[in-house]
XYZ file of C-alpha atoms in Angstrom:
137
model
C 1.728 23.309 15.992
C 3.160 19.985 14.940
C 4.464 16.896 16.662
C 6.918 15.799 13.976
C 10.500 14.820 14.654
C 11.765 17.488 12.200
C 10.536 20.146 9.812
C 10.298 19.248 6.135
C 13.063 20.614 3.906
C 13.431 21.299 0.193
C 13.270 18.021 -1.726
C 11.345 16.073 0.924
C 8.373 14.078 -0.315
C 5.307 14.371 1.900
C 1.752 13.019 1.801
C -0.981 15.654 1.764
C -4.622 16.129 0.777
C -4.704 17.805 -2.653
C -7.744 18.886 -4.653
C -7.275 18.127 -8.331
C -9.352 19.836 -11.023
C -10.448 16.882 -13.135
C -12.185 15.010 -11.778
C -12.865 17.517 -9.013
C -11.871 15.480 -5.993
C -9.506 15.658 -3.081
C -6.894 12.917 -2.958
C -4.245 11.980 -0.438
C -1.181 12.117 -2.634
C 2.556 12.720 -2.599
C 3.896 16.237 -2.959
C 7.438 17.570 -2.951
C 8.592 20.443 -0.755
C 9.857 23.390 -2.817
C 10.431 25.799 0.063
C 10.012 26.202 3.832
C 9.448 29.635 5.350
C 8.782 31.094 8.765
C 5.354 32.719 9.078
C 5.204 34.519 12.419
C 5.774 31.818 15.043
C 4.943 29.012 12.596
C 6.397 27.531 9.430
C 4.798 27.070 6.011
C 5.808 24.745 3.200
C 5.428 25.404 -0.505
C 4.481 22.160 -2.242
C 3.910 20.818 -5.744
C 1.794 17.739 -6.346
C 2.514 14.369 -7.868
C 0.516 12.453 -10.448
C 0.799 9.125 -12.212
C -1.133 10.488 -15.211
C 0.562 11.427 -18.510
C 4.052 10.735 -17.179
C 5.277 10.456 -20.768
C 4.553 14.180 -21.336
C 6.700 16.649 -19.425
C 6.260 20.405 -19.692
C 8.498 23.191 -18.372
C 8.224 22.877 -14.609
C 7.589 19.116 -14.606
C 9.964 16.355 -13.580
C 9.479 12.682 -12.962
C 10.897 10.029 -10.722
C 11.240 6.541 -12.161
C 11.599 4.198 -9.224
C 14.435 1.739 -9.129
C 13.028 -1.776 -9.175
C 16.065 -3.006 -7.254
C 15.536 -1.955 -3.649
C 14.340 1.186 -1.950
C 15.298 4.505 -3.550
C 14.375 6.506 -0.423
C 11.567 8.398 -2.149
C 8.726 6.756 -0.233
C 6.777 6.508 -3.496
C 4.807 3.377 -4.305
C 4.156 3.870 -8.024
C 6.875 3.003 -10.577
C 6.703 6.407 -12.349
C 5.512 9.648 -10.755
C 5.399 13.103 -12.346
C 5.650 16.249 -10.199
C 4.092 19.472 -11.493
C 6.043 22.361 -9.937
C 3.883 24.974 -11.663
C 0.871 23.924 -9.535
C 1.882 24.982 -6.046
C 0.190 25.196 -2.673
C 1.384 26.682 0.579
C 0.383 24.973 3.832
C 1.145 25.797 7.427
C 3.179 23.044 9.038
C 0.658 21.521 11.430
C -0.778 18.164 12.386
C -4.199 19.372 11.202
C -2.978 20.250 7.698
C -1.340 16.862 7.225
C -3.920 14.434 8.620
C -3.716 10.925 7.140
C -6.756 9.110 5.651
C -7.261 7.191 8.915
C -7.738 10.535 10.697
C -4.502 10.315 12.621
C -1.809 12.953 12.533
C 1.771 11.929 12.029
C 4.851 13.242 10.324
C 3.940 13.425 6.623
C 7.514 13.066 5.369
C 7.634 9.749 3.496
C 10.913 10.188 1.651
C 13.097 12.459 -0.402
C 13.741 13.177 -4.069
C 16.479 10.646 -4.874
C 19.904 12.171 -5.586
C 19.864 11.022 -9.206
C 16.654 13.055 -9.814
C 17.552 16.116 -7.746
C 18.991 18.053 -10.699
C 15.748 17.504 -12.648
C 13.807 18.721 -9.591
C 15.923 21.899 -9.348
C 15.661 22.513 -13.118
C 11.880 22.088 -13.062
C 11.486 24.507 -10.141
C 13.724 27.070 -11.880
C 11.732 26.731 -15.136
C 8.476 27.156 -13.250
C 9.880 30.159 -11.353
C 10.962 31.760 -14.649
C 7.443 31.524 -16.091
C 6.010 33.019 -12.882
C 8.093 36.214 -13.187
C 6.181 39.363 -14.048
C 7.436 40.978 -17.230
C 7.374 44.775 -16.926
């Protein structure tokens, strides 16, 4: 159950707790919504995480957003360059509990959206990641 004004949709940027492998810690970080699906009476989102590390190296399934220094780009991001890794995905049920903020309060986690000028890179990265996830028979 959630109390948000709307469900997230593909391309929305949300804030979520994400465990990263090195160092092994959980961080409250941006993630982009790849897909939204109904699961019984609920909804689940498929997410990929964001990092500010190694933004100069992009692999198949990665894309980056370089924020415009002139005004708000609508992404909700605070760092000048952010890389999204679409090959590292997590599914979460849409609920206030799953998207609790660091202060312990629940609120709509949608902070922005992939800016239009980066949406093609987002779609290309997801497609590249999907292609490598296909089973070869």
